[in-house]
Amino acid sequence: MVESSQPNLLSRSRWLVLLAALMWSMSGLFAKAPIFSDWSIESRGALLAFWRTLFAGLCLVPFIRKPTWTWWLVPATVLFAIMSVTYMYAMTKTTAANAIWLQQTAPLWVFVIGATVFYEPIQRSDWTMLISVICGVGTIVFFEVRNAELDQSSLQGVVLGLLSGFFYASVVLSVRALRRLDSAWLISLNHLVTAVLLLPYILYLGIWPSGGQVSWLAAFGVFQMGIPYLLFAKGVKHMPGHQASFIVLLEPILVPFWVWLAWHQHPGYQTPAWWTFLGAGMILFGLIIRFGLDRNRSCQK
């Protein structure tokens, strides 16, 4: 059964996904930290992706209880690795706000594939949310692409952001499909395989973090990546994948806020464009309608 028949379990699952979204929203705070400014734009994405996934995977190893092998783990880990790299490169080539919003094309893929392949139940309010996502993300992509015509780096960031959205959707669906596996095992393996795949390139670059950077990278991996992915994996076990991806849309709403709060006085800070706020407002409206209506129906029952 895709959606839990126990309202309390479903509610708990949604809160776990919500908490994961809040912790994920700290990505821009770390990726845009001035302490990494001495790393070149060309290499920064891979370096951040490697160290973040390494620390995330290691922090979850003590929580593994039942490691189980299945060949489905091979494509799952590869998809996770591609998602991590494309997202971090998008983050370094465009604003943190636009990188994360472009990744949020993922719910469109999750919605379509979840409904047609996994036969997950679709409610009328899900369509309202889907339309809001299309309008909101579409607004950001349209204006960002138009603005990027004179900025090659920004345009590359747009393409990478869209690719990360597709692979993010693949990760959500793979985590859901492998929900019978131990959550800590699945998430730790995803991160450690990503680190192993990136290791040859990191050795080739020969760039190693300073003591201060290691502390930031460890916090980046543990608190922004490892723990929230574990929470998400536990939450998505008992709810449709598209609903989980809708809740996670709270993440990009908070990303620019954390970046502004921490780094707005730094010379390298980029203020999000007006279309980012417009698109975010559309998606936030859809979230309120989608889960507000669902909460009202539950209260009436």
Backbone as numpy.savetxt, mean C-alpha at the origin, in Angstrom:
# Nx Ny Nz CAx CAy CAz Cx Cy Cz
-17.00 -19.42 3.00 -17.85 -18.22 3.00 -16.97 -16.99 3.00
-17.19 -16.06 2.08 -16.29 -14.94 1.90 -16.45 -13.91 2.98
-17.69 -13.50 3.25 -17.90 -12.48 4.26 -18.44 -13.15 5.52
-17.79 -12.88 6.63 -18.12 -13.58 7.86 -19.57 -13.39 8.24
-20.19 -14.50 8.72 -21.57 -14.42 9.19 -21.63 -13.86 10.60
-20.50 -13.67 11.23 -20.45 -13.13 12.58 -20.13 -11.64 12.51
-21.10 -10.78 12.82 -20.89 -9.33 12.72 -19.69 -8.84 13.52
-19.47 -9.41 14.70 -18.34 -8.98 15.53 -17.00 -9.30 14.87
-16.92 -10.46 14.23 -15.69 -10.85 13.56 -15.43 -9.95 12.35
-16.49 -9.64 11.61 -16.35 -8.75 10.46 -15.92 -7.36 10.91
-16.52 -6.88 12.00 -16.16 -5.56 12.52 -14.71 -5.55 12.98
-14.29 -6.61 13.65 -12.89 -6.70 14.11 -11.95 -6.71 12.91
-12.32 -7.43 11.87 -11.49 -7.50 10.67 -11.33 -6.12 10.03
-12.42 -5.36 9.99 -12.36 -4.02 9.42 -11.45 -3.11 10.24
-11.51 -3.25 11.56 -10.66 -2.43 12.41 -9.19 -2.79 12.23
-8.89 -4.06 12.02 -7.51 -4.47 11.76 -7.00 -3.86 10.46
-7.83 -3.88 9.42 -7.45 -3.29 8.14 -7.29 -1.78 8.27
-8.18 -1.16 9.05 -8.08 0.29 9.27 -6.78 0.64 9.98
-6.41 -0.13 11.00 -5.16 0.12 11.72 -3.97 -0.06 10.79
-4.04 -1.07 9.93 -2.98 -1.27 8.95 -2.84 -0.06 8.03
-3.98 0.48 7.59 -3.96 1.66 6.72 -3.31 2.85 7.42
-3.62 3.04 8.70 -3.03 4.15 9.46 -1.51 4.00 9.54
-1.03 2.78 9.76 0.41 2.57 9.87 1.08 2.67 8.50
0.42 2.19 7.46 0.97 2.31 6.11 1.11 3.77 5.69
0.23 4.61 6.20 0.23 6.02 5.78 1.49 6.76 6.19
2.35 6.12 6.99 3.61 6.74 7.40 4.70 6.59 6.35
4.39 5.97 5.21 5.41 5.69 4.19 6.10 6.96 3.70
5.32 7.99 3.42 5.91 9.23 2.92 6.80 9.90 3.94
6.45 9.79 5.21 7.26 10.39 6.28 8.67 9.81 6.25
8.78 8.50 6.02 10.10 7.87 5.98 10.78 8.07 4.62
10.05 7.82 3.52 10.66 7.89 2.19 11.14 9.29 1.84
10.47 10.31 2.35 10.84 11.69 2.06 11.75 12.29 3.13
12.21 11.49 4.09 13.05 12.00 5.17 14.36 12.56 4.61
14.75 13.75 5.03 16.00 14.37 4.54 17.24 13.53 4.80
17.18 12.62 5.78 18.34 11.81 6.11 18.77 10.93 4.94
17.86 10.69 3.97 18.19 9.88 2.80 18.51 10.73 1.57
18.61 12.03 1.73 18.80 12.93 0.58 20.16 12.75 -0.09
21.13 12.14 0.61 22.44 11.94 -0.02 22.45 10.74 -0.96
21.38 9.95 -0.95 21.23 8.87 -1.92 20.63 9.45 -3.20
21.16 9.08 -4.35 20.66 9.61 -5.62 19.24 9.13 -5.88
18.49 9.92 -6.65 17.12 9.55 -7.00 17.09 8.22 -7.73
18.11 7.97 -8.57 18.14 6.75 -9.37 18.27 5.49 -8.52
18.96 5.59 -7.40 19.20 4.40 -6.57 18.35 4.37 -5.30
17.75 5.49 -4.94 17.06 5.58 -3.65 15.88 4.62 -3.55
15.12 4.47 -4.63 13.95 3.59 -4.59 14.31 2.16 -4.25
15.35 1.63 -4.92 15.77 0.25 -4.66 16.35 0.11 -3.26
17.13 1.10 -2.82 17.73 1.04 -1.48 16.66 1.03 -0.39
15.69 1.92 -0.52 14.62 1.97 0.47 13.80 0.68 0.47
13.50 0.18 -0.74 12.70 -1.05 -0.85 13.44 -2.22 -0.22
14.76 -2.31 -0.46 15.54 -3.43 0.09 15.56 -3.40 1.61
15.97 -2.29 2.19 16.11 -2.23 3.65 14.76 -2.29 4.36
13.76 -1.69 3.76 12.43 -1.74 4.38 11.91 -3.17 4.44
12.00 -3.89 3.32 11.49 -5.26 3.29 12.35 -6.19 4.14
13.66 -5.94 4.21 14.53 -6.78 5.03 14.15 -6.69 6.50
14.03 -5.47 7.01 13.68 -5.30 8.42 12.25 -5.77 8.70
11.35 -5.55 7.75 9.97 -6.00 7.93 9.89 -7.52 8.03
10.60 -8.20 7.14 10.58 -9.66 7.16 11.21 -10.24 8.41
12.32 -9.67 8.84 13.01 -10.17 10.03 12.19 -9.98 11.30
11.48 -8.86 11.39 10.71 -8.59 12.61 9.54 -9.55 12.78
9.10 -10.18 11.69 7.96 -11.09 11.76 8.36 -12.55 11.98
9.63 -12.87 11.79 10.09 -14.26 11.93 9.72 -14.86 13.29
9.89 -14.14 14.42 9.53 -14.74 15.72 8.05 -15.08 15.87
7.20 -14.50 15.01 5.76 -14.74 15.13 5.28 -15.91 14.28
6.17 -16.50 13.49 5.79 -17.61 12.62 5.52 -18.86 13.46
4.36 -19.48 13.23 3.98 -20.66 13.99 3.88 -21.91 13.11
3.30 -21.78 11.92 3.08 -22.94 11.06 3.51 -22.63 9.63
4.81 -22.67 9.35 5.26 -22.44 7.97 4.84 -23.59 7.07
4.13 -23.27 6.01 3.61 -24.28 5.08 4.00 -23.89 3.66
4.47 -24.86 2.88 4.89 -24.57 1.52 3.78 -24.92 0.52
3.60 -24.04 -0.45 2.74 -24.29 -1.61 3.34 -23.53 -2.78
3.20 -24.08 -3.98 3.80 -23.44 -5.16 3.16 -22.09 -5.46
1.99 -21.83 -4.89 1.35 -20.52 -5.09 2.14 -19.41 -4.41
3.03 -19.78 -3.49 3.86 -18.77 -2.84 4.86 -18.14 -3.81
5.21 -18.87 -4.87 6.20 -18.34 -5.83 5.68 -17.09 -6.54
4.52 -17.16 -7.24 4.02 -15.93 -7.86 3.65 -14.86 -6.84
3.18 -15.29 -5.66 2.79 -14.31 -4.63 3.98 -13.47 -4.19
5.11 -14.12 -3.95 6.29 -13.38 -3.50 6.89 -12.52 -4.61
6.85 -13.00 -5.84 7.37 -12.21 -6.97 6.52 -10.96 -7.18
5.21 -11.10 -7.12 4.31 -9.95 -7.27 4.56 -8.93 -6.16
4.78 -9.42 -4.96 5.04 -8.52 -3.83 6.34 -7.75 -4.05
7.35 -8.43 -4.56 8.64 -7.77 -4.81 8.50 -6.68 -5.87
7.79 -6.97 -6.95 7.60 -5.97 -8.01 6.83 -4.78 -7.47
5.79 -5.04 -6.68 5.00 -3.95 -6.10 5.87 -3.05 -5.23
6.71 -3.63 -4.40 7.54 -2.86 -3.48 8.49 -1.94 -4.23
9.13 -2.46 -5.27 10.11 -1.67 -6.02 9.45 -0.56 -6.82
8.37 -0.88 -7.54 7.71 0.14 -8.35 7.15 1.26 -7.48
6.63 0.91 -6.31 6.07 1.94 -5.44 7.16 2.86 -4.89
8.27 2.28 -4.43 9.33 3.11 -3.86 9.96 4.01 -4.92
10.09 3.53 -6.15 10.62 4.38 -7.21 9.63 5.49 -7.56
8.34 5.16 -7.55 7.32 6.20 -7.80 7.37 7.26 -6.71
7.59 6.83 -5.47 7.65 7.76 -4.34 8.82 8.73 -4.48
9.93 8.27 -5.07 11.10 9.14 -5.19 11.04 10.04 -6.41
10.21 9.69 -7.41 10.17 10.47 -8.64 9.01 11.44 -8.73
8.04 11.34 -7.84 6.93 12.29 -7.81 6.63 12.58 -6.34
5.61 13.39 -6.08 5.29 13.70 -4.69 4.78 12.46 -3.98
4.95 12.42 -2.67 4.46 11.28 -1.89 2.96 11.11 -2.07
2.25 12.24 -2.14 0.79 12.19 -2.28 0.39 11.54 -3.59
1.02 11.95 -4.70 0.65 11.40 -6.00 1.06 9.94 -6.14
2.21 9.57 -5.57 2.66 8.18 -5.65 1.66 7.25 -5.00
1.21 7.61 -3.81 0.29 6.74 -3.10 -1.09 6.74 -3.74
-1.53 7.88 -4.28 -2.84 7.90 -4.92 -2.85 7.10 -6.20
-1.76 7.16 -6.94 -1.68 6.37 -8.17 -1.71 4.88 -7.85
-1.13 4.50 -6.73 -1.18 3.09 -6.32 -2.60 2.67 -5.98
-3.44 3.64 -5.65 -4.80 3.31 -5.24 -5.74 3.05 -6.41
-5.17 2.86 -7.61 -5.96 2.26 -8.70 -6.19 0.78 -8.39
-5.48 0.27 -7.39 -5.60 -1.15 -7.02 -7.03 -1.61 -6.75
-7.85 -0.83 -6.00 -9.22 -1.30 -5.73 -10.03 -1.60 -6.99
-9.73 -0.93 -8.09 -10.45 -1.20 -9.34 -10.16 -2.63 -9.80
-8.88 -3.00 -9.76 -8.49 -4.36 -10.15 -9.03 -5.39 -9.16
-8.93 -5.08 -7.87 -9.41 -6.01 -6.84 -10.91 -6.24 -6.98
-11.64 -5.17 -7.25 -13.10 -5.25 -7.40 -13.47 -6.16 -8.57
-12.86 -5.92 -9.72 -13.20 -6.68 -10.93 -12.78 -8.15 -10.79
-11.53 -8.38 -10.39 -11.03 -9.75 -10.29 -11.72 -10.50 -9.15
-11.92 -9.81 -8.02 -12.58 -10.44 -6.88 -13.99 -10.91 -7.21
-14.71 -10.09 -8.00 -16.09 -10.43 -8.35 -16.17 -11.51 -9.42
-15.26 -11.47 -10.41 -15.35 -12.37 -11.55 -14.60 -13.69 -11.35
-13.51 -13.66 -10.58 -12.70 -14.86 -10.39 -13.00 -15.55 -9.06
-13.09 -14.75 -7.98 -13.31 -15.32 -6.64 -14.78 -15.28 -6.23
-15.63 -14.70 -7.07 -17.08 -14.63 -6.81 -17.41 -14.03 -5.45
-16.69 -12.96 -5.09 -16.97 -12.29 -3.83 -18.26 -11.48 -3.95
-19.07 -11.42 -2.88 -20.35 -10.73 -2.94 -20.18 -9.22 -3.13
-21.00 -8.65 -4.00 -20.96 -7.22 -4.29 -22.26 -6.59 -3.83
-22.17 -5.54 -3.01 -23.35 -4.81 -2.56 -23.53 -3.54 -3.39
-24.74 -2.99 -3.34 -25.03 -1.78 -4.11 -24.10 -0.64 -3.71
-23.82 -0.52 -2.41 -22.95 0.56 -1.94 -21.51 0.38 -2.42
-21.13 -0.86 -2.79 -19.79 -1.08 -3.33 -19.63 -0.36 -4.67
-20.71 -0.33 -5.46 -20.67 0.36 -6.74 -20.49 1.87 -6.55
-21.14 2.41 -5.51 -20.96 3.84 -5.20 -19.50 4.12 -4.87
-18.91 3.24 -4.07 -17.51 3.40 -3.71 -16.61 3.28 -4.93
-16.92 2.34 -5.81 -16.11 2.14 -7.01 -16.13 3.38 -7.90
-17.31 3.97 -8.07 -17.43 5.19 -8.89 -16.62 6.32 -8.28
-16.65 6.43 -6.96 -15.88 7.47 -6.27 -14.38 7.27 -6.49
-13.94 6.01 -6.45 -12.53 5.71 -6.68 -12.13 6.09 -8.10
-12.95 5.72 -9.08 -12.65 6.03 -10.47 -12.55 7.54 -10.68
-13.51 8.28 -10.12 -13.51 9.74 -10.28 -12.32 10.37 -9.56
-12.07 9.94 -8.33 -11.00 10.53 -7.54 -9.62 10.25 -8.10
-9.33 8.97 -8.33 -8.02 8.61 -8.86 -7.87 9.12 -10.29
-8.96 9.06 -11.07 -8.91 9.56 -12.44 -8.57 11.04 -12.50
-9.12 11.82 -11.58 -8.81 13.26 -11.52 -7.33 13.49 -11.27
-6.77 12.76 -10.31 -5.36 12.92 -9.97 -4.47 12.50 -11.14
-4.77 11.35 -11.75 -3.96 10.86 -12.85 -4.02 11.82 -14.04
-5.22 12.32 -14.38 -5.38 13.21 -15.53 -4.53 14.46 -15.40
-4.67 15.14 -14.27 -3.94 16.40 -14.09 -2.44 16.17 -13.89
-2.09 15.05 -13.26 -0.67 14.77 -13.05 0.02 14.47 -14.37
-0.63 13.69 -15.23 -0.05 13.38 -16.53 0.06 14.64 -17.38
-0.97 15.46 -17.37 -0.94 16.71 -18.14 0.17 17.63 -17.64
0.34 17.68 -16.33 1.37 18.53 -15.74 2.76 17.96 -15.96
2.83 16.64 -16.16 4.13 15.98 -16.27 4.73 16.08 -17.67
4.02 16.69 -18.62 4.53 16.77 -19.98 5.88 17.48 -20.05
6.12 18.40 -19.13 7.38 19.14 -19.12 8.35 18.60 -18.07
7.99 17.51 -17.43 8.81 16.96 -16.35 8.91 15.45 -16.53
10.02 14.98 -17.10 10.18 13.57 -17.42 10.17 12.70 -16.17
10.80 13.18 -15.09 10.85 12.41 -13.85 9.46 12.21 -13.27
8.66 13.27 -13.30 7.30 13.17 -12.77 6.47 12.21 -13.59
6.65 12.23 -14.92 5.91 11.32 -15.79 6.29 9.87 -15.50
7.57 9.63 -15.28 8.00 8.29 -14.91 7.37 7.87 -13.59
7.25 8.82 -12.68 6.61 8.53 -11.40 5.16 8.13 -11.56
4.47 8.76 -12.52 3.08 8.43 -12.80 2.97 6.99 -13.30
3.80 6.63 -14.27 3.77 5.28 -14.84 4.08 4.23 -13.77
5.11 4.50 -12.97 5.48 3.56 -11.91 4.39 3.45 -10.85
3.74 4.58 -10.56 2.65 4.57 -9.59 1.49 3.72 -10.06
1.15 3.84 -11.35 0.06 3.04 -11.91 0.42 1.55 -11.92
1.66 1.24 -12.25 2.11 -0.15 -12.22 2.06 -0.71 -10.80
2.47 0.11 -9.83 2.43 -0.36 -8.44 1.00 -0.63 -8.00
0.04 0.12 -8.57 -1.37 -0.12 -8.26 -1.83 -1.48 -8.73
-1.43 -1.85 -9.95 -1.80 -3.16 -10.49 -1.19 -4.28 -9.64
0.08 -4.13 -9.31 0.75 -5.18 -8.54 0.28 -5.19 -7.09
-0.11 -4.04 -6.58 -0.69 -3.99 -5.23 -2.00 -4.78 -5.20
-2.81 -4.64 -6.24 -4.05 -5.41 -6.32 -3.74 -6.91 -6.36
-2.71 -7.27 -7.10 -2.31 -8.68 -7.17 -1.89 -9.20 -5.80
-1.22 -8.35 -5.02 -0.80 -8.75 -3.68 -2.00 -8.95 -2.77
-2.95 -8.01 -2.82 -4.17 -8.12 -2.00 -4.89 -9.43 -2.30
-5.04 -9.73 -3.58 -5.75 -10.95 -3.97 -4.96 -12.21 -3.60
-3.64 -12.15 -3.72 -2.84 -13.33 -3.36 -2.87 -13.58 -1.86
-2.83 -12.51 -1.05 -2.92 -12.67 0.40 -4.27 -13.26 0.77
-5.31 -12.80 0.09 -6.66 -13.33 0.36 -6.76 -14.79 -0.08
-6.19 -15.11 -1.24 -6.27 -16.48 -1.75 -5.48 -17.46 -0.86
-4.43 -16.96 -0.22 -3.59 -17.81 0.64 -3.91 -17.60 2.12
-5.13 -17.20 2.41 -5.51 -16.85 3.78 -5.46 -18.02 4.75
-5.43 -19.25 4.24 -5.37 -20.41 5.14 -3.95 -20.62 5.69
-2.97 -19.96 5.09 -1.61 -20.08 5.58 -1.40 -19.20 6.81
-0.39 -19.52 7.59 -0.03 -18.70 8.74 0.31 -17.29 8.25
-0.36 -16.28 8.81 -0.21 -14.90 8.33 1.23 -14.40 8.46
1.85 -14.66 9.61 3.23 -14.19 9.82 4.19 -14.85 8.83
3.97 -16.12 8.54 4.79 -16.85 7.58 4.65 -16.25 6.19
3.44 -16.02 5.75 3.18 -15.49 4.42 3.79 -14.10 4.24
3.53 -13.21 5.20 4.00 -11.83 5.08 5.51 -11.74 5.23
6.07 -12.49 6.17 7.52 -12.49 6.35 8.22 -13.00 5.10
7.69 -14.08 4.52 8.29 -14.64 3.31 8.23 -13.64 2.16
7.11 -12.96 1.99 6.99 -11.95 0.94 8.09 -10.91 1.05
8.31 -10.42 2.26 9.30 -9.37 2.46 10.73 -9.88 2.28
11.03 -11.05 2.83 12.39 -11.57 2.76 12.76 -11.96 1.33
11.82 -12.51 0.57 12.09 -12.84 -0.84 12.38 -11.56 -1.62
11.63 -10.50 -1.34 11.88 -9.22 -2.00 13.30 -8.74 -1.71
13.71 -8.84 -0.44 15.06 -8.42 -0.06 16.12 -9.25 -0.78
15.90 -10.56 -0.88 16.86 -11.45 -1.56 16.96 -11.10 -3.04
15.82 -10.84 -3.69 15.82 -10.50 -5.11 16.52 -9.17 -5.37
16.43 -8.25 -4.42 17.06 -6.94 -4.57 18.54 -6.94 -4.18
18.97 -7.94 -3.42 20.32 -7.96 -2.87 21.42 -7.82 -3.94
21.37 -8.55 -5.07 22.43 -8.39 -6.07 22.58 -6.95 -6.55
21.46 -6.27 -6.76 21.52 -4.88 -7.22 22.08 -3.97 -6.13
21.73 -4.24 -4.88 22.25 -3.44 -3.76 23.76 -3.63 -3.64
24.23 -4.87 -3.81 25.67 -5.13 -3.78 26.36 -4.42 -4.93
25.71 -4.39 -6.08 26.27 -3.70 -7.25 26.39 -2.20 -6.99
25.37 -1.61 -6.35 25.41 -0.18 -6.05 26.51 0.14 -5.05
26.70 -0.74 -4.08 27.74 -0.52 -3.08 27.47 0.66 -2.17
26.21 0.99 -1.98 25.82 2.11 -1.11 25.25 1.54 0.18
25.85 1.91 1.31 25.42 1.36 2.59 24.99 2.47 3.53
23.96 2.22 4.32 23.43 3.26 5.20 24.35 3.57 6.37
24.26 4.81 6.83 24.99 5.22 8.03 24.24 4.71 9.26
24.83 4.91 10.44 24.17 4.46 11.67 22.81 5.10 11.87
22.72 6.40 11.60 21.45 7.10 11.74 20.42 6.61 10.74
20.87 6.33 9.52 19.95 5.83 8.48 19.44 4.44 8.82
20.28 3.61 9.43 19.85 2.26 9.80 18.69 2.32 10.78
18.74 3.24 11.73 17.65 3.38 12.71 16.35 3.74 12.00
16.44 4.67 11.07 15.25 5.06 10.31 14.73 3.91 9.46
15.63 3.19 8.82 15.23 2.07 7.96 14.59 0.95 8.78
15.12 0.70 9.98 14.54 -0.33 10.84 13.12 0.04 11.24
12.92 1.30 11.64 11.57 1.76 12.00 10.65 1.72 10.79
11.19 2.08 9.62 10.44 2.05 8.36 9.92 0.63 8.11
10.81 -0.35 8.24 10.43 -1.72 7.95 9.49 -2.33 8.96
9.74 -2.09 10.24 8.95 -2.73 11.30 7.58 -2.10 11.44
7.55 -0.77 11.62 6.30 -0.10 11.97 5.46 0.34 10.77
6.11 0.55 9.62 5.33 0.99 8.46 5.03 -0.16 7.51
5.78 -1.24 7.57 5.61 -2.32 6.59 5.26 -3.66 7.23
6.11 -4.16 8.12 5.92 -5.50 8.65 4.66 -5.68 9.47
4.52 -4.91 10.54 3.36 -5.04 11.43 2.04 -4.75 10.72
1.93 -3.65 9.95 0.65 -3.41 9.27 0.27 -4.47 8.26
1.25 -5.06 7.55 0.91 -6.13 6.61 0.40 -7.36 7.34
0.93 -7.62 8.53 0.44 -8.74 9.33 -1.00 -8.48 9.77
-1.28 -7.26 10.20 -2.64 -6.88 10.59 -3.59 -7.00 9.41
-3.14 -6.55 8.24 -3.98 -6.61 7.04 -4.28 -8.06 6.67
-3.26 -8.91 6.72 -3.45 -10.33 6.36 -4.46 -11.00 7.28
-4.43 -10.66 8.56 -5.39 -11.23 9.51 -6.79 -10.68 9.26
-6.89 -9.40 8.92 -8.19 -8.79 8.69 -8.86 -9.25 7.42
-8.08 -9.40 6.34 -8.67 -9.73 5.04 -9.14 -11.18 4.97
-8.79 -11.99 5.97 -9.26 -13.38 5.99 -10.78 -13.47 6.09
-11.40 -12.49 6.72 -12.83 -12.59 7.04 -13.66 -11.49 6.40
-13.18 -10.93 5.28 -13.95 -9.91 4.57 -13.55 -9.93 3.10
-14.45 -9.50 2.21 -14.13 -9.47 0.78 -12.93 -8.58 0.51
-12.11 -8.98 -0.46 -10.91 -8.22 -0.77 -11.18 -6.80 -1.20
-12.28 -6.58 -1.96 -12.54 -5.22 -2.44 -12.93 -4.29 -1.30
-13.61 -4.84 -0.26 -13.93 -4.01 0.90 -12.67 -3.61 1.65
-11.74 -4.55 1.78 -10.48 -4.24 2.45 -9.71 -3.17 1.68
-9.69 -3.29 0.35 -8.97 -2.30 -0.45 -9.63 -0.93 -0.39
-10.96 -0.89 -0.21 -11.64 0.39 -0.04 -11.23 1.05 1.28
-11.19 0.28 2.37 -10.81 0.84 3.67 -9.38 1.36 3.64
-8.52 0.65 2.93 -7.11 1.05 2.85 -6.95 2.39 2.13
-7.98 2.84 1.44 -7.92 4.15 0.78 -7.75 5.29 1.77
-7.96 5.01 3.06 -7.67 6.03 4.07 -6.18 6.32 4.14
-5.38 5.35 3.72 -3.92 5.54 3.76 -3.46 6.77 2.97
-3.81 6.87 1.67 -3.33 8.03 0.91 -3.88 9.36 1.39
-5.02 9.35 2.06 -5.56 10.60 2.60 -4.62 11.15 3.67
-3.99 10.24 4.43 -3.12 10.66 5.53 -1.66 10.85 5.12
-1.23 10.23 4.01 0.18 10.31 3.60 0.67 11.75 3.50
0.01 12.62 2.72 0.52 14.00 2.61 0.48 14.76 3.93
-0.45 14.38 4.82 -0.52 15.06 6.12 0.72 14.78 6.94
1.13 13.50 7.01 2.32 13.14 7.79 3.57 13.79 7.19
3.66 13.79 5.85 4.83 14.39 5.19 4.88 15.88 5.49
3.72 16.55 5.39 3.67 17.99 5.69 4.05 18.25 7.14
3.49 17.44 8.05 3.73 17.64 9.48 5.21 17.52 9.82
5.89 16.58 9.18 7.29 16.32 9.52 8.28 17.17 8.73
8.00 17.41 7.43 9.03 17.97 6.56 8.62 19.23 5.82
7.52 19.89 6.18 7.07 21.05 5.39 8.05 22.22 5.43
8.91 22.27 6.43 9.89 23.35 6.52 11.21 23.01 5.83
11.32 21.78 5.36 12.54 21.37 4.67 12.54 21.90 3.24
13.69 22.36 2.73 13.75 22.94 1.37 13.25 22.01 0.27
13.39 20.69 0.46 12.98 19.75 -0.58 11.52 19.36 -0.54
10.74 19.94 0.38 9.32 19.56 0.51 8.52 20.02 -0.70
7.65 19.14 -1.21 6.76 19.46 -2.33 5.32 19.47 -1.84
4.66 20.61 -2.01 3.26 20.71 -1.60 2.37 19.98 -2.60
1.46 19.12 -2.17 0.56 18.44 -3.10 -0.26 19.44 -3.91
-0.51 19.11 -5.16 -1.28 20.00 -6.03 -2.75 19.99 -5.63
-3.50 20.98 -6.12 -4.91 21.10 -5.75 -5.72 19.90 -6.20
-5.31 19.30 -7.35 -6.08 18.15 -7.85 -5.92 16.93 -6.95
-4.83 16.86 -6.20 -4.66 15.77 -5.24 -5.71 15.87 -4.14
-5.94 17.09 -3.65 -6.95 17.29 -2.61 -8.36 17.04 -3.15
-8.59 17.44 -4.41 -9.91 17.22 -5.02 -10.19 15.73 -5.16
-9.23 14.99 -5.70 -9.41 13.55 -5.85 -9.57 12.84 -4.52
-8.79 13.27 -3.53 -8.89 12.68 -2.20 -10.28 12.91 -1.60
-10.82 14.11 -1.83 -12.16 14.42 -1.32 -13.22 13.51 -1.92
-13.10 13.22 -3.22 -14.06 12.34 -3.88 -14.03 10.94 -3.27
-12.83 10.44 -3.03 -12.71 9.09 -2.48 -13.16 9.05 -1.02
-12.84 10.08 -0.27 -13.29 10.14 1.13 -14.82 10.17 1.19
-15.44 10.90 0.27 -16.90 10.93 0.19 -17.45 9.53 -0.06
-16.83 8.80 -0.99 -17.27 7.44 -1.27 -17.13 6.51 -0.07
-16.04 6.67 0.68 -15.83 5.85 1.87 -16.91 6.10 2.92
-17.24 7.37 3.11 -18.27 7.73 4.10 -19.62 7.14 3.70
-19.95 7.26 2.42 -21.22 6.71 1.93 -21.23 5.19 2.05
-20.13 4.54 1.61 -20.08 3.08 1.60 -20.21 2.48 2.99
-19.35 2.88 3.90 -19.34 2.25 5.21 -20.28 2.93 6.19
-20.68 4.16 5.91 -21.70 4.81 6.72 -23.05 4.14 6.53
-23.39 3.84 5.26 -24.65 3.14 4.98 -24.64 1.75 5.59
-23.50 1.07 5.50 -23.40 -0.28 6.04 -23.58 -0.27 7.56
-23.02 0.73 8.22 -23.15 0.84 9.67 -24.60 1.13 10.06
-25.27 1.99 9.28 -26.67 2.30 9.57 -27.56 1.07 9.43
-27.27 0.26 8.39 -28.07 -0.96 8.20 -27.86 -1.92 9.36
-26.61 -2.01 9.85 -26.32 -2.91 10.97 -27.04 -2.46 12.23
-27.08 -1.13 12.46 -27.74 -0.60 13.65 -29.24 -0.85 13.59
-29.83 -0.73 12.39 -31.27 -0.94 12.24 -31.65 -2.39 12.50
-30.72 -3.29 12.18 -31.00 -4.71 12.43 -30.95 -5.03 13.92
